[in-house]
Short mmCIF file of C-alpha atoms in Angstrom, two decimals:
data_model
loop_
_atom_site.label_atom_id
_atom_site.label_comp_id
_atom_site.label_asym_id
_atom_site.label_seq_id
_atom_site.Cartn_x
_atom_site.Cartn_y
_atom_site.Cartn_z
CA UNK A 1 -31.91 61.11 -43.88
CA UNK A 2 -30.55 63.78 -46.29
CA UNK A 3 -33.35 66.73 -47.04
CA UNK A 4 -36.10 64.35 -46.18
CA UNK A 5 -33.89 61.26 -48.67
CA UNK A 6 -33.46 58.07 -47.34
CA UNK A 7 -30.17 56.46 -46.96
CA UNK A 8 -29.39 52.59 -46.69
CA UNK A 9 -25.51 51.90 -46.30
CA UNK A 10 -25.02 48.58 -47.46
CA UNK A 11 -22.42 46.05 -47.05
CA UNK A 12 -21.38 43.07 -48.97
CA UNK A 13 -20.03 40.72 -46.42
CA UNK A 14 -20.22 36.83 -48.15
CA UNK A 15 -18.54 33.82 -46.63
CA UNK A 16 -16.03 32.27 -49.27
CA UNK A 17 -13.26 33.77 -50.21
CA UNK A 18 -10.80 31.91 -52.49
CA UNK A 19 -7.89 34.24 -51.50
CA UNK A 20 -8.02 34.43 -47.46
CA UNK A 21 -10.72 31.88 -46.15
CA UNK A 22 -13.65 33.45 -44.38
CA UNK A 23 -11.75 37.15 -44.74
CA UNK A 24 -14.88 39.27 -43.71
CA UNK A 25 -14.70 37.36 -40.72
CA UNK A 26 -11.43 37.28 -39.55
CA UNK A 27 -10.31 40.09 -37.04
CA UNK A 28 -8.60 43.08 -37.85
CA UNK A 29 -7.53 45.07 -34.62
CA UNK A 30 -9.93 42.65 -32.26
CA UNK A 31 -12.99 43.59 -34.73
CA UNK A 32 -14.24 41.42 -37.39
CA UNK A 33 -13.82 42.91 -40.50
CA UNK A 34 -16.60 43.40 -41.66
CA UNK A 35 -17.63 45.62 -38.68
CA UNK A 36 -15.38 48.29 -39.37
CA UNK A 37 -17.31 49.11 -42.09
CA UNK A 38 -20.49 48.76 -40.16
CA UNK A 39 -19.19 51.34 -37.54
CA UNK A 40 -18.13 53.37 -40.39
CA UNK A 41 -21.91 53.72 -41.60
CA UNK A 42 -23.16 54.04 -38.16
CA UNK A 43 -20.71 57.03 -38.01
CA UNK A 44 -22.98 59.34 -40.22
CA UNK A 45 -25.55 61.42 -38.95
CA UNK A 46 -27.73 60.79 -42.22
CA UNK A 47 -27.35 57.33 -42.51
CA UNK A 48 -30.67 55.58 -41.68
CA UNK A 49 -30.38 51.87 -41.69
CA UNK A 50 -27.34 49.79 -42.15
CA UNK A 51 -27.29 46.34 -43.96
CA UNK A 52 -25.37 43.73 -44.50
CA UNK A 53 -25.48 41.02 -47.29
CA UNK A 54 -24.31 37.78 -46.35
CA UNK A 55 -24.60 33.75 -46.68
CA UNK A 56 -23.13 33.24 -43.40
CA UNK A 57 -26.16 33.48 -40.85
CA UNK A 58 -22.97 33.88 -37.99
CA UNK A 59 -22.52 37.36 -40.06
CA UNK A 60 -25.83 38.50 -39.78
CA UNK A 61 -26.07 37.33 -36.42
CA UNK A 62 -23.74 39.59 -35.15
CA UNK A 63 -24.92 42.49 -37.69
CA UNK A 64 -28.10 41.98 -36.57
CA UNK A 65 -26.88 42.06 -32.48
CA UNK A 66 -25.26 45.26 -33.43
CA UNK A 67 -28.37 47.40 -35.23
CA UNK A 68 -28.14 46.32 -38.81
CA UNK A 69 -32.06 45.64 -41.11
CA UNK A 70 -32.86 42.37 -39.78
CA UNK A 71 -32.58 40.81 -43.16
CA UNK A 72 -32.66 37.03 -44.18
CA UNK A 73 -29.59 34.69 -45.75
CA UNK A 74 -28.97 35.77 -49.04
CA UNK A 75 -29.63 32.62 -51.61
CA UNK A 76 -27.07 30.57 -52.82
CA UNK A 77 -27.10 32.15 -56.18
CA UNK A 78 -25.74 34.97 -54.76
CA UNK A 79 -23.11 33.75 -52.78
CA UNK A 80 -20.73 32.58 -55.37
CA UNK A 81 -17.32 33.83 -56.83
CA UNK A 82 -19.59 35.42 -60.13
CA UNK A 83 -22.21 36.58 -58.02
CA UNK A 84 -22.67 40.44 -59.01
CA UNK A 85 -22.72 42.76 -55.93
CA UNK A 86 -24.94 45.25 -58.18
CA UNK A 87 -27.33 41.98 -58.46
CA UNK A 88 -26.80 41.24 -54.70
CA UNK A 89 -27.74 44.72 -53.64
CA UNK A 90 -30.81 44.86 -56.15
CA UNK A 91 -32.19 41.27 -54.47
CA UNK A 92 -31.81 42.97 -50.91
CA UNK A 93 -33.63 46.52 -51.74
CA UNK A 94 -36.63 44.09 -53.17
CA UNK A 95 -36.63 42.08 -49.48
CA UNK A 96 -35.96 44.95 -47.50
CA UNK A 97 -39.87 46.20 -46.15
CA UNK A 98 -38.36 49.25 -46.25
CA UNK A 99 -37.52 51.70 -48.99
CA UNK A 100 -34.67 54.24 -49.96
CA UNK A 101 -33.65 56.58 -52.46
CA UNK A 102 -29.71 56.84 -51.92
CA UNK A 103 -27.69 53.47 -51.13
CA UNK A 104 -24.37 53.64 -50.13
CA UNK A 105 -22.19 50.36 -50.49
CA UNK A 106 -18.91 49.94 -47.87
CA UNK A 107 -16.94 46.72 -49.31
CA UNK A 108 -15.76 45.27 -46.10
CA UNK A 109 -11.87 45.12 -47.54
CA UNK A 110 -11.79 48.56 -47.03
CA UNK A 111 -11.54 49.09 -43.04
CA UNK A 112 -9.67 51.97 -43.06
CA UNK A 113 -11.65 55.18 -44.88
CA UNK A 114 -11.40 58.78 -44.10
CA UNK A 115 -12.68 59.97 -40.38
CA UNK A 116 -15.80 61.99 -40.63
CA UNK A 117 -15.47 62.17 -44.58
CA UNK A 118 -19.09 59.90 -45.03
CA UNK A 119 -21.45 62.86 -44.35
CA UNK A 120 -19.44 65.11 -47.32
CA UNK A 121 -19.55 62.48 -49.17
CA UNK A 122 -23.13 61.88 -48.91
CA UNK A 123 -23.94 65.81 -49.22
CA UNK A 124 -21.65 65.88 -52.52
CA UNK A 125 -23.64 63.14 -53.79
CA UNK A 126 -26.68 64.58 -53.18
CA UNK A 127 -25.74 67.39 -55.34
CA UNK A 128 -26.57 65.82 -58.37
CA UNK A 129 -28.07 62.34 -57.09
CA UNK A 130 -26.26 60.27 -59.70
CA UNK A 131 -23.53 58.48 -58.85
CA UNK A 132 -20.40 59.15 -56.65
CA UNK A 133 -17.06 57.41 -56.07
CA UNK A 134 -13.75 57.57 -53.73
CA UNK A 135 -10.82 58.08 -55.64
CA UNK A 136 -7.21 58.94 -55.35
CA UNK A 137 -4.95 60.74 -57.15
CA UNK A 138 -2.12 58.56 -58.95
CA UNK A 139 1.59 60.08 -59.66
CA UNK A 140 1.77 57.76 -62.72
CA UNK A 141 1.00 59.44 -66.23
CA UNK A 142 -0.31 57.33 -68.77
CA UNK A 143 1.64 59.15 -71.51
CA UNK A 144 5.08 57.13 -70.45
CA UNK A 145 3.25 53.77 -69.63
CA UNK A 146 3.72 51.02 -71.98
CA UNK A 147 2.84 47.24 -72.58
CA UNK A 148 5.10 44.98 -73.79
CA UNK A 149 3.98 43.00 -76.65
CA UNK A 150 5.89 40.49 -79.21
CA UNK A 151 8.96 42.21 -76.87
CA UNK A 152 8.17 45.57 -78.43
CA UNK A 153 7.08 48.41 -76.51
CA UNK A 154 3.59 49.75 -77.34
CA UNK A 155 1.69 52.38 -76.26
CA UNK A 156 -1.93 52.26 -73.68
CA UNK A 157 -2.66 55.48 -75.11
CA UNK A 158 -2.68 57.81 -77.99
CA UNK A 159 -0.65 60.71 -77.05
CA UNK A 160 2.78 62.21 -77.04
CA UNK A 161 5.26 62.04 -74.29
CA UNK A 162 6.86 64.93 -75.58
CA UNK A 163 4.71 66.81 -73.03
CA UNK A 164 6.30 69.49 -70.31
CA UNK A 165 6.00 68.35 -66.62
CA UNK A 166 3.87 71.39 -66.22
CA UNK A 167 1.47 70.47 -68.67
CA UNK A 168 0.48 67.03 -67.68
CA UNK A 169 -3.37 66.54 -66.63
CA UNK A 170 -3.85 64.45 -63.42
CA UNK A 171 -5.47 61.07 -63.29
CA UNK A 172 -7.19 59.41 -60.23
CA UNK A 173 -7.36 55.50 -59.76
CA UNK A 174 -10.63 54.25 -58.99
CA UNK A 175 -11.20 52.99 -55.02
CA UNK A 176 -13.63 50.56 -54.44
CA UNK A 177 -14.15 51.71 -50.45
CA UNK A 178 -17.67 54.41 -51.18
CA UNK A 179 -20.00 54.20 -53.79
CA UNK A 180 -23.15 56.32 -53.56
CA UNK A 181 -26.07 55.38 -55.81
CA UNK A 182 -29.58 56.72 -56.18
CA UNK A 183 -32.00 53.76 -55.53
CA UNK A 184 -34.54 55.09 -58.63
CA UNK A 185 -32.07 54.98 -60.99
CA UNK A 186 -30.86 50.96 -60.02
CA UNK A 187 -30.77 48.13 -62.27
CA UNK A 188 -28.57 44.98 -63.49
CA UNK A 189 -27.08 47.18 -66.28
CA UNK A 190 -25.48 49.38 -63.65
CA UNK A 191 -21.48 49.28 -63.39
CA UNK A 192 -21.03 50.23 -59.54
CA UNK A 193 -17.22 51.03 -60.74
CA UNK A 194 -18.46 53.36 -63.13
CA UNK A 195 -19.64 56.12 -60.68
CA UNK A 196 -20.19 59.93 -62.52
CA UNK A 197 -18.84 61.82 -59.47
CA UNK A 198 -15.14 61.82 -57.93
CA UNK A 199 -14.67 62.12 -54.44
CA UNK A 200 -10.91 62.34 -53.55
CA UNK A 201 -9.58 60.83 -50.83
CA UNK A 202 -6.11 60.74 -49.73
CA UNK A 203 -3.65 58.00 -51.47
CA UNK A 204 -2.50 56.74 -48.25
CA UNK A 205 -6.26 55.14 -48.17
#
């Protein structure tokens, strides 16, 4: 709890995986992995409840055996490759008996995040309460990218590259690993990746 604001971390952990079967299952350093991320929530000192989302009931087994909501299968709906994780999350606030006013979601394919970072980010995000995502800085500038089209180059942006070093702006990549979200404000519309508030984490991460 955050100035009397509840906080649910939540993590996406399905099944299927097209790319590495089972992947939030399969052990990263002895630990499944989606239980890094689940220690990772635990970690903060205003997180209050930790769930995780899955169609496996061996996942929530061992959620569940480790302090996570007690929550029920997800439906099969929501277990496919197109499922939404916006719609996934919105399904498991309406089940969950209890309610919140932050949610935080921890993708499970990103283990490693930034010790003892969680409670800044949660305090930065309560700043504002509208949306807040990790990102990193990027060395790439936009200004000398190009696509190649017809076997022309073209430019991805409007702008001159006749720009000195100096004056270049910096740009940040989006990072999927924390997104902070205020629970009132939550609907199917909502573009998780589309978060109003940067928190920067290292690019090593």
């Amino acid at each position: 709890m955050y100035n009397g604001k509840k906080i649910l971390a939540f993590i996406p952990a399905r099944w299927g995986s097209k790319g590495i079967p089972h992947k939030n299952f399969r052990k990263i350093n002895g630990k499944p992995l989606f239980m890094h991320s689940v220690d990772y929530a635990f970690s903060s000192k205003y997180v209050d409840d930790v769930l995780v989302s899955s169609d496996s009931q061996e996942i929530l087994d061992m959620a569940h055996a480790n302090g996570c909501v007690k929550n029920a299968l997800r439906p099969d709906y929501l277990a496919s490759d197109t499922a939404r994780n916006i719609d996934v999350m919105l399904w498991e606030l309406e089940n969950c008996p209890k309610k919140y006013d932050a949610i935080i979601q921890l993708q499970p394919t990103y283990p490693i995040r930034p010790v003892g970072e969680l409670d800044k980010m949660i305090e930065k995000y309560f700043e504002t309460e509208t949306s807040l995502m990790t990102v990193v800085p990027v060395p790439a500038k936009p200004e000398f990218l190009r696509r190649i089209e017809d076997g022309k180059l073209h430019k991805i942006m409007n702008s001159t590259s006749e720009i000195r070093r100096q004056n270049f702006s910096q740009y940040y990549q989006l990072v999927g690993s924390v997104h902070v979200n205020n629970v009132h404000t939550l609907n199917s519309n909502v573009i998780l990746n589309e978060g109003e508030i940067p928190y920067v984490i290292d690019q090593s991460y």
